Structure formats: structure tokens, C-alpha cells
Coordinates of C-alpha atoms and ligand atoms in Angstrom, one line a residue:
M1 CA -4.1 20.1 -6.4
R2 CA -1.6 17.3 -7.2
I3 CA -2.3 13.8 -8.4
G4 CA 0.2 10.6 -7.8
Q5 CA 0.2 6.8 -8.7
G6 CA 1.4 3.8 -7.5
F7 CA 1.6 0.5 -8.5
D8 CA 3.6 -2.7 -6.5
T9 CA 3.8 -6.2 -6.7
H10 CA 5.1 -8.9 -4.5
K11 CA 5.5 -12.9 -5.2
L12 CA 3.1 -15.3 -2.8
V13 CA 5.5 -17.7 -1.0
S14 CA 5.0 -20.5 1.8
G15 CA 6.2 -19.6 5.2
R16 CA 5.3 -15.8 5.5
R17 CA 2.1 -14.2 6.6
L18 CA -0.1 -12.2 4.2
V19 CA -0.6 -8.7 5.4
L20 CA -2.8 -6.6 3.2
G21 CA -3.5 -2.9 3.8
G22 CA -2.3 -3.8 7.3
E23 CA -4.7 -6.6 7.8
E24 CA -3.2 -10.0 8.3
I25 CA -5.2 -12.5 6.3
D26 CA -5.6 -16.3 6.8
Y27 CA -3.9 -17.5 3.7
P28 CA -1.6 -20.6 3.1
Q29 CA 0.9 -18.6 1.8
G30 CA 2.3 -14.7 2.2
L31 CA 3.9 -12.0 0.4
E32 CA 7.8 -12.5 0.0
G33 CA 9.5 -9.0 0.6
H34 CA 12.3 -7.3 2.6
S35 CA 9.5 -5.5 4.8
D36 CA 6.4 -7.1 5.7
A37 CA 5.9 -7.0 1.8
D38 CA 2.4 -5.3 2.4
V39 CA 2.0 -4.3 -1.3
V40 CA -1.2 -2.3 -0.9
I41 CA 0.3 0.2 1.4
H42 CA 3.4 0.1 -0.6
A43 CA 1.5 1.2 -3.9
L44 CA 0.1 3.9 -1.6
I45 CA 3.3 5.4 0.0
D46 CA 4.3 5.5 -3.9
A47 CA 1.3 7.5 -5.0
L48 CA 1.7 9.7 -1.7
L49 CA 5.3 10.3 -2.7
G50 CA 4.3 10.6 -6.7
A51 CA 1.9 13.2 -6.0
A52 CA 4.1 15.4 -3.3
G53 CA 7.2 14.9 -5.7
L54 CA 9.2 13.1 -3.4
G55 CA 10.5 10.1 -5.2
D56 CA 9.8 6.6 -4.8
I57 CA 9.3 4.0 -1.9
G58 CA 12.9 2.6 -2.8
M59 CA 14.6 5.7 -1.8
H60 CA 13.0 6.2 1.4
F61 CA 13.2 2.9 2.4
P62 CA 15.8 1.1 0.9
D63 CA 15.7 -2.7 1.0
S64 CA 19.4 -2.5 1.4
D65 CA 18.8 -1.5 4.7
P66 CA 18.7 -3.8 7.7
R67 CA 16.4 -1.3 9.7
Y68 CA 13.6 -2.1 7.2
K69 CA 13.6 -5.7 7.6
D70 CA 10.4 -7.2 8.3
A71 CA 9.3 -3.5 9.2
S72 CA 5.8 -2.7 9.3
S73 CA 4.6 -0.7 6.2
M74 CA 1.9 0.9 8.2
E75 CA 4.7 2.7 10.2
M76 CA 6.4 3.5 6.8
L77 CA 3.1 4.9 5.7
E78 CA 2.8 7.1 8.9
T79 CA 6.4 8.5 8.2
I80 CA 5.6 9.5 4.7
V81 CA 2.4 11.1 5.7
L82 CA 4.0 13.0 8.1
A83 CA 6.5 14.1 5.7
I84 CA 4.3 15.3 3.0
E85 CA 2.2 17.2 5.5
S86 CA 5.0 18.7 6.8
L87 CA 5.3 20.1 3.4
G88 CA 1.9 21.6 3.6
F89 CA -0.1 18.9 1.8
R90 CA -3.3 17.6 2.7
I91 CA -4.7 14.4 1.0
V92 CA -7.9 15.0 -0.6
N93 CA -8.5 11.3 -1.2
V94 CA -7.2 7.9 -2.1
D95 CA -8.4 5.0 -4.8
V96 CA -6.8 1.8 -4.1
T97 CA -7.1 -1.4 -6.3
I98 CA -6.0 -5.2 -5.2
L99 CA -5.1 -7.5 -7.9
A100 CA -5.3 -10.7 -6.2
Q101 CA -7.0 -14.1 -7.8
E102 CA -7.0 -15.3 -4.0
P103 CA -7.6 -14.7 -1.5
K104 CA -11.1 -12.9 -2.0
V105 CA -10.7 -9.3 -0.4
G106 CA -14.3 -8.5 0.1
P107 CA -14.5 -9.8 3.7
F108 CA -11.7 -7.8 4.4
R109 CA -12.1 -4.5 2.5
A110 CA -13.8 -2.3 5.6
A111 CA -10.9 -3.2 7.8
I112 CA -8.6 -2.4 5.2
V113 CA -10.3 0.9 4.6
G114 CA -10.1 1.7 8.3
N115 CA -6.7 0.7 8.4
L116 CA -5.3 2.6 5.7
A117 CA -7.2 5.8 7.0
A118 CA -6.0 5.4 10.4
G119 CA -2.4 5.2 9.4
M120 CA -2.7 8.3 7.2
G121 CA -4.8 10.2 9.8
V122 CA -7.9 10.7 7.6
E123 CA -11.5 10.2 7.7
P124 CA -12.7 6.6 6.2
D125 CA -14.5 8.2 3.7
L126 CA -11.6 9.7 2.0
V127 CA -10.3 6.2 1.2
N128 CA -11.6 3.8 -1.5
V129 CA -10.5 0.0 -1.9
K130 CA -11.3 -2.2 -4.6
A131 CA -10.3 -5.5 -5.5
T132 CA -10.4 -7.5 -8.8
T133 CA -9.1 -10.9 -9.9
T134 CA -7.2 -11.1 -13.1
E135 CA -9.5 -13.7 -14.6
G136 CA -7.1 -16.2 -14.5
L137 CA -4.9 -14.9 -16.5
G138 CA -1.1 -13.9 -16.0
F139 CA 1.0 -14.1 -12.5
V140 CA -2.3 -13.0 -10.4
G141 CA -4.1 -15.2 -12.2
R142 CA -1.8 -18.2 -11.7
R143 CA -1.5 -16.9 -7.7
E144 CA 1.9 -16.8 -8.2
G145 CA 1.9 -12.8 -7.0
I146 CA -0.4 -10.0 -5.6
A147 CA -0.9 -6.2 -7.0
A148 CA -1.6 -3.2 -6.2
S149 CA -2.1 0.1 -7.3
A150 CA -3.2 3.5 -5.9
V151 CA -4.3 6.8 -7.2
V152 CA -4.0 9.8 -4.4
L153 CA -5.1 13.4 -4.9
L154 CA -3.2 16.0 -2.6
E155 CA -4.2 19.5 -2.0
E156 CA -1.3 21.8 -1.5
G157 CA -1.3 24.3 1.4
T158 CA 1.3 26.4 3.3
P159 CA 4.5 24.2 4.5
R160 CA 4.6 23.9 8.5
Ligands
LIG201 MG1 7.0 -3.3 -2.2

């Protein structure tokens, strides 16, 4: 077994769509970033890479590379899952925490679980998504940004 953790933050700005865990959410602001800035998937990718010992998201999808301008984070997730599976790893389970003062994630939780499970090609019961505010404290509390953390457990098998 191998464990990995990931953390990411993006700034909330006007004029961007808000995509969390592959779900487009109706909100007056969106997350700033080179890709679609899906902070949830970025944290998850870093957790997967960490567990597999494959570095971090910036090594695989450099934000200096124009190919990843407005890139779909879901497609990045699929690419990384294929890479770790080719090394023989199997996803045991995934646990994600979204830190957002707004919007409320509850109404989108099930859709996000479904999106992440589909992106990784696993059953939804292997994926847990939680959300919390920071009780108004810090940059999340001031609605300046959204953060996410993720923990992944992988089982090592035979490389393909
Ligand atoms: Mg990011």
C-alpha cells in the first residue's frame, strides 16, 4: 500500500467559470488559473502522483506550456490515472476535502463524487468528498479563494 496527499489553492476572480470536481457551478466568480483551475482535481492529481512517487502536477502539466491553457483538469486526471495504472497501481480509495466559504458544496457533492469516480475509472463508493468552510477565517473565509486537499491510497501490483 502507498499513501499520497495533495493540496491546492486557486484565487476567486470575476469573469471565470467555477469548476469544482468536474462540476460547473453557477457562482458570480470562478477560479483563476492556467487550466480550468479545478482546485479539487488538482489536489487529487497531486495525491495520486504523491502515492505513486511521480512528483507533482506542475512536472506533468507545466503552466508554462500553452497546451495546458484552459485545459480540462478532468482530462489531466484521466492521463495521470492511466500512468499510475501502467505502473501496476490500483486505487484503493480517495478522500477529498473542499475548503470554501461559498458556494455551498452540498448540493453538488454527489455529482462531484460521480465525476471523480468516472475520471479515475473506479466505483463511486471508493471516492469520498467532504466540504467545510473556514468559519470566515483567512483567505477562504474572506471568499478570496477556494482550496482543496486530498488523500489517496494505492495498492501496488504488477506493472503492465
Ligand atoms: Mg492548481
